[in-house]
Amino acid sequence: MKGHGTENDFVVLPDPDGEIDLADGDGALVRALCHRRRGIGADGVLRVVRTDAPPADVAGIDASEATWFMDYRNADGSIAEMCGNGVRVFARYLVDAGLVGPGTHPVATRAGTRWVTVDHTGPVTVDMGAAVLGPASTAVVDGVELEGVAVDVGNPHLACVTLRDLDALDLARPPAFDTSLFPHGVNVEVLTPLRDGAVRLRVHERGSGETRSCGTGTVAGAVAALGAEGRGTGAVTVHTPGGTLVVGVDGATTTLTGPAELVARGTWGAPLAIGV
């Protein structure tokens, strides 16, 4: 299947018995699927696999809590711990495929279990867990040094609230950052200050480049925007290039609400494209 959440798009790959080796050829199959000229085209792959048949690189999944595991891979074949837009699309697939009914369901991820509320239509809400603020740091975006704050949403973020014109910044190139603070890379968000409960946000995702939206990045940006106002709780409407999401922050956890759509289905018939 092909799906997206606010134009953050994914190949949904049903593999309930864990038979496909996505690490084969150093992630070449993922790169082939996500290639926007020679493949289906996507920001990443969501493999749908049962928790009792997880990939070899995952340990400690509690199969008694969640039946389905979201094996998420970035477009370059690298592994990501969590994807907020992806888990909503993943849950939409589970309902549409009849694997679960409408309601609230647990989905296992590398960042832990996430509870997702989904029906056949309408927005999808996911409990993203606590967003943990880290130290202040800087990113160099398009030659411009921006002040930011580290935010852990199950994966690493550097959220930079700025008065600069977001549209004038080139996020096609990977931003520079403090590799001692982020040894495994980082997603970098640039966003406007909070105004009337809303912000604008752009993001460069490690392993995928600039994307039209990023669920975990949206949460990180909302938390940073609230923090810049001296607030630890609140609701923030986040306008991304791909659409609008709503983040709730209550001090104990965060929620992310937005659309999730499946737009196509088919059969992958191309040979494994080693070296893509």
CSV table of C-alpha atoms in Angstrom, one decimal:
chain,number,residue,atom,x,y,z
A,1,MET,CA,0.0,0.0,0.0
A,2,LYS,CA,0.9,3.7,-0.4
A,3,GLY,CA,-0.2,6.0,2.3
A,4,HIS,CA,0.5,9.4,3.8
A,5,GLY,CA,-0.1,11.6,6.9
A,6,THR,CA,-0.1,15.3,6.0
A,7,GLU,CA,2.0,14.3,2.9
A,8,ASN,CA,4.6,12.5,4.9
A,9,ASP,CA,4.4,9.4,2.7
A,10,PHE,CA,5.1,5.7,3.2
A,11,VAL,CA,5.1,2.3,1.5
A,12,VAL,CA,3.1,0.0,3.8
A,13,LEU,CA,4.6,-3.5,3.5
A,14,PRO,CA,2.4,-6.3,5.0
A,15,ASP,CA,4.7,-9.0,6.2
A,16,PRO,CA,2.9,-10.6,9.2
A,17,ASP,CA,5.3,-13.6,9.5
A,18,GLY,CA,8.5,-11.5,9.2
A,19,GLU,CA,9.7,-13.2,6.1
A,20,ILE,CA,11.2,-10.2,4.3
A,21,ASP,CA,14.8,-9.1,5.3
A,22,LEU,CA,14.7,-5.3,5.0
A,23,ALA,CA,18.4,-5.2,6.0
A,24,ASP,CA,19.4,-7.3,3.0
A,25,GLY,CA,21.9,-5.6,0.8
A,26,ASP,CA,22.4,-2.9,3.4
A,27,GLY,CA,18.8,-1.7,3.1
A,28,ALA,CA,18.8,-1.8,-0.7
A,29,LEU,CA,15.2,-3.0,-0.9
A,30,VAL,CA,14.0,-0.1,1.2
A,31,ARG,CA,15.9,2.4,-1.0
A,32,ALA,CA,14.4,0.8,-4.1
A,33,LEU,CA,10.9,1.0,-2.8
A,34,CYS,CA,11.3,4.6,-1.7
A,35,HIS,CA,13.1,5.8,-4.8
A,36,ARG,CA,10.9,8.5,-6.4
A,37,ARG,CA,11.9,7.7,-10.0
A,38,ARG,CA,12.6,3.9,-10.0
A,39,GLY,CA,10.4,2.8,-7.2
A,40,ILE,CA,7.1,3.6,-5.6
A,41,GLY,CA,8.4,6.7,-3.9
A,42,ALA,CA,8.1,7.4,-0.2
A,43,ASP,CA,9.8,9.0,2.9
A,44,GLY,CA,10.0,5.5,4.4
A,45,VAL,CA,8.7,2.0,4.7
A,46,LEU,CA,6.3,0.7,7.3
A,47,ARG,CA,6.5,-3.0,7.6
A,48,VAL,CA,3.5,-4.6,9.3
A,49,VAL,CA,4.8,-7.6,11.2
A,50,ARG,CA,3.4,-9.5,14.2
A,51,THR,CA,5.1,-8.9,17.5
A,52,ASP,CA,5.8,-12.7,17.8
A,53,ALA,CA,7.8,-12.5,14.6
A,54,PRO,CA,9.9,-9.4,15.0
A,55,PRO,CA,13.1,-8.4,13.1
A,56,ALA,CA,16.3,-9.8,14.5
A,57,ASP,CA,17.4,-6.3,15.5
A,58,VAL,CA,14.5,-5.9,17.9
A,59,ALA,CA,14.4,-7.3,21.4
A,60,GLY,CA,12.0,-7.1,24.3
A,61,ILE,CA,8.7,-6.6,22.5
A,62,ASP,CA,5.8,-7.5,24.8
A,63,ALA,CA,3.6,-9.5,22.6
A,64,SER,CA,1.0,-9.7,25.3
A,65,GLU,CA,0.4,-6.0,25.0
A,66,ALA,CA,0.5,-5.4,21.2
A,67,THR,CA,-0.2,-7.8,18.4
A,68,TRP,CA,1.4,-5.7,15.6
A,69,PHE,CA,4.9,-4.2,15.4
A,70,MET,CA,5.7,-1.2,13.2
A,71,ASP,CA,9.1,-1.9,11.6
A,72,TYR,CA,10.0,1.6,10.3
A,73,ARG,CA,12.8,2.3,7.9
A,74,ASN,CA,13.9,5.7,6.6
A,75,ALA,CA,14.1,6.2,2.8
A,76,ASP,CA,17.9,5.5,2.9
A,77,GLY,CA,17.3,2.1,4.5
A,78,SER,CA,18.3,3.2,8.0
A,79,ILE,CA,16.3,2.3,11.1
A,80,ALA,CA,14.2,4.9,12.9
A,81,GLU,CA,12.8,4.3,16.4
A,82,MET,CA,9.5,6.0,15.9
A,83,CYS,CA,7.4,7.9,13.4
A,84,GLY,CA,4.3,9.8,14.5
A,85,ASN,CA,2.7,10.2,11.0
A,86,GLY,CA,3.8,6.6,10.2
A,87,VAL,CA,2.1,5.0,13.2
A,88,ARG,CA,-1.2,6.8,12.3
A,89,VAL,CA,-1.0,5.4,8.7
A,90,PHE,CA,0.0,2.0,10.1
A,91,ALA,CA,-3.1,2.0,12.3
A,92,ARG,CA,-5.3,3.1,9.4
A,93,TYR,CA,-4.0,0.1,7.5
A,94,LEU,CA,-4.7,-2.3,10.4
A,95,VAL,CA,-8.4,-1.1,10.5
A,96,ASP,CA,-8.8,-1.1,6.7
A,97,ALA,CA,-7.3,-4.6,6.4
A,98,GLY,CA,-9.6,-5.9,9.1
A,99,LEU,CA,-6.7,-6.8,11.4
A,100,VAL,CA,-8.3,-4.7,14.2
A,101,GLY,CA,-11.6,-3.0,14.6
A,102,PRO,CA,-12.2,0.8,15.0
A,103,GLY,CA,-11.1,2.0,18.4
A,104,THR,CA,-7.9,2.4,20.5
A,105,HIS,CA,-5.2,-0.2,19.9
A,106,PRO,CA,-1.5,-0.7,20.9
A,107,VAL,CA,1.2,-0.6,18.2
A,108,ALA,CA,4.7,-1.8,19.2
A,109,THR,CA,7.6,0.3,17.9
A,110,ARG,CA,11.3,0.5,18.7
A,111,ALA,CA,10.5,3.4,21.0
A,112,GLY,CA,7.9,1.4,22.9
A,113,THR,CA,4.2,0.8,22.6
A,114,ARG,CA,2.0,3.6,21.2
A,115,TRP,CA,-1.7,3.6,21.6
A,116,VAL,CA,-3.6,4.8,18.5
A,117,THR,CA,-7.3,5.7,18.2
A,118,VAL,CA,-8.6,5.2,14.7
A,119,ASP,CA,-11.8,4.4,12.8
A,120,HIS,CA,-12.7,4.0,9.2
A,121,THR,CA,-12.8,7.8,8.5
A,122,GLY,CA,-11.6,11.0,10.1
A,123,PRO,CA,-8.4,12.0,11.9
A,124,VAL,CA,-6.2,9.5,13.8
A,125,THR,CA,-4.9,10.3,17.3
A,126,VAL,CA,-1.8,8.7,18.8
A,127,ASP,CA,-0.5,8.9,22.3
A,128,MET,CA,3.1,9.7,21.7
A,129,GLY,CA,4.3,9.4,25.2
A,130,ALA,CA,6.3,12.0,27.1
A,131,ALA,CA,8.5,14.4,25.2
A,132,VAL,CA,11.7,14.9,27.2
A,133,LEU,CA,13.4,18.3,26.9
A,134,GLY,CA,17.2,18.1,26.7
A,135,PRO,CA,19.9,20.7,26.6
A,136,ALA,CA,20.1,23.8,24.4
A,137,SER,CA,22.1,23.3,21.2
A,138,THR,CA,22.5,24.9,17.8
A,139,ALA,CA,21.9,23.8,14.2
A,140,VAL,CA,23.5,25.3,11.1
A,141,VAL,CA,20.8,25.5,8.5
A,142,ASP,CA,21.6,26.9,5.1
A,143,GLY,CA,24.7,28.5,6.6
A,144,VAL,CA,22.6,30.1,9.4
A,145,GLU,CA,23.2,29.2,13.0
A,146,LEU,CA,19.9,28.7,14.9
A,147,GLU,CA,19.4,28.3,18.6
A,148,GLY,CA,17.4,25.2,19.5
A,149,VAL,CA,16.6,22.7,22.2
A,150,ALA,CA,17.0,18.9,22.2
A,151,VAL,CA,13.7,17.0,22.5
A,152,ASP,CA,13.4,13.2,22.8
A,153,VAL,CA,10.2,11.9,21.4
A,154,GLY,CA,11.4,8.3,21.3
A,155,ASN,CA,13.8,9.5,18.6
A,156,PRO,CA,16.1,12.5,18.7
A,157,HIS,CA,15.1,16.1,17.7
A,158,LEU,CA,16.6,19.5,17.7
A,159,ALA,CA,13.8,22.1,17.6
A,160,CYS,CA,14.7,25.6,16.6
A,161,VAL,CA,12.2,28.4,17.3
A,162,THR,CA,13.2,31.3,15.1
A,163,LEU,CA,12.0,34.7,13.8
A,164,ARG,CA,13.7,34.0,10.5
A,165,ASP,CA,11.7,33.5,7.3
A,166,LEU,CA,11.2,29.7,7.2
A,167,ASP,CA,10.6,29.8,3.4
A,168,ALA,CA,14.0,31.4,2.8
A,169,LEU,CA,15.9,28.5,4.5
A,170,ASP,CA,17.2,25.6,2.3
A,171,LEU,CA,16.5,22.4,4.2
A,172,ALA,CA,17.5,20.2,1.2
A,173,ARG,CA,21.0,19.8,2.6
A,174,PRO,CA,21.5,18.2,6.0
A,175,PRO,CA,21.9,20.7,8.8
A,176,ALA,CA,25.0,20.7,10.8
A,177,PHE,CA,24.7,19.9,14.5
A,178,ASP,CA,26.6,18.8,17.6
A,179,THR,CA,27.5,15.2,17.0
A,180,SER,CA,28.6,14.6,20.6
A,181,LEU,CA,25.1,15.4,21.7
A,182,PHE,CA,23.4,13.5,18.8
A,183,PRO,CA,25.8,10.7,17.9
A,184,HIS,CA,23.2,8.8,16.0
A,185,GLY,CA,22.0,11.8,14.0
A,186,VAL,CA,19.0,14.1,14.6
A,187,ASN,CA,15.9,15.4,13.1
A,188,VAL,CA,16.0,19.2,12.9
A,189,GLU,CA,12.9,21.4,13.0
A,190,VAL,CA,12.7,25.1,12.3
A,191,LEU,CA,9.5,26.8,13.5
A,192,THR,CA,7.9,30.1,14.2
A,193,PRO,CA,7.2,31.3,17.7
A,194,LEU,CA,3.8,30.4,19.1
A,195,ARG,CA,1.1,32.8,18.0
A,196,ASP,CA,-2.7,32.4,18.7
A,197,GLY,CA,-2.0,28.8,19.7
A,198,ALA,CA,-0.3,27.9,16.4
A,199,VAL,CA,3.1,27.6,14.7
A,200,ARG,CA,4.5,27.0,11.2
A,201,LEU,CA,7.2,24.2,11.0
A,202,ARG,CA,9.6,22.7,8.5
A,203,VAL,CA,11.8,19.7,9.2
A,204,HIS,CA,14.8,17.8,7.9
A,205,GLU,CA,14.6,14.2,8.9
A,206,ARG,CA,17.7,12.1,9.3
A,207,GLY,CA,17.8,9.4,6.6
A,208,SER,CA,15.0,11.0,4.5
A,209,GLY,CA,15.9,14.7,4.0
A,210,GLU,CA,13.3,17.5,4.1
A,211,THR,CA,9.8,16.0,4.4
A,212,ARG,CA,6.4,17.6,4.0
A,213,SER,CA,5.6,16.7,7.6
A,214,CYS,CA,7.1,14.8,10.5
A,215,GLY,CA,4.9,13.5,13.4
A,216,THR,CA,7.5,13.2,16.1
A,217,GLY,CA,9.1,16.5,14.8
A,218,THR,CA,5.7,18.2,15.1
A,219,VAL,CA,5.5,17.1,18.7
A,220,ALA,CA,9.1,18.2,19.4
A,221,GLY,CA,8.4,21.6,17.8
A,222,ALA,CA,5.2,22.1,19.8
A,223,VAL,CA,6.9,21.3,23.1
A,224,ALA,CA,9.8,23.7,22.2
A,225,ALA,CA,7.3,26.4,21.2
A,226,LEU,CA,5.5,26.1,24.5
A,227,GLY,CA,8.8,26.0,26.4
A,228,ALA,CA,9.9,29.2,24.7
A,229,GLU,CA,6.8,30.8,26.3
A,230,GLY,CA,7.6,29.3,29.7
A,231,ARG,CA,4.8,26.8,29.4
A,232,GLY,CA,4.9,23.0,30.0
A,233,THR,CA,1.4,22.2,28.8
A,234,GLY,CA,-1.1,23.2,26.2
A,235,ALA,CA,-2.5,22.5,22.7
A,236,VAL,CA,-0.6,23.6,19.6
A,237,THR,CA,-1.8,23.7,16.0
A,238,VAL,CA,1.1,22.9,13.8
A,239,HIS,CA,1.0,24.0,10.1
A,240,THR,CA,3.5,22.0,8.0
A,241,PRO,CA,4.0,22.2,4.2
A,242,GLY,CA,1.9,19.0,4.0
A,243,GLY,CA,-1.0,19.9,6.2
A,244,THR,CA,-2.1,20.7,9.8
A,245,LEU,CA,-1.7,18.6,12.9
A,246,VAL,CA,-2.7,19.2,16.5
A,247,VAL,CA,-0.4,18.4,19.4
A,248,GLY,CA,-1.6,18.1,23.0
A,249,VAL,CA,0.9,18.4,25.9
A,250,ASP,CA,-0.4,17.7,29.4
A,251,GLY,CA,2.8,17.2,31.4
A,252,ALA,CA,2.6,13.4,31.5
A,253,THR,CA,2.3,12.6,27.8
A,254,THR,CA,1.7,14.1,24.4
A,255,THR,CA,-0.9,13.4,21.7
A,256,LEU,CA,-0.7,13.9,18.0
A,257,THR,CA,-3.9,14.2,15.9
A,258,GLY,CA,-4.2,14.4,12.1
A,259,PRO,CA,-5.2,12.7,8.9
A,260,ALA,CA,-3.9,9.4,7.7
A,261,GLU,CA,-4.8,8.1,4.3
A,262,LEU,CA,-4.2,5.0,2.2
A,263,VAL,CA,-4.1,6.1,-1.5
A,264,ALA,CA,-3.0,3.1,-3.5
A,265,ARG,CA,-2.4,-0.7,-3.4
A,266,GLY,CA,-0.6,-3.1,-5.7
A,267,THR,CA,2.2,-5.7,-6.1
A,268,TRP,CA,5.9,-4.9,-6.0
A,269,GLY,CA,7.4,-6.7,-9.0
A,270,ALA,CA,10.7,-5.1,-9.7
A,271,PRO,CA,13.9,-7.0,-8.9
A,272,LEU,CA,15.9,-6.1,-5.8
A,273,ALA,CA,17.8,-3.0,-6.7
A,274,ILE,CA,21.2,-3.5,-5.0
A,275,GLY,CA,23.1,-0.2,-4.7
A,276,VAL,CA,20.2,2.2,-5.2
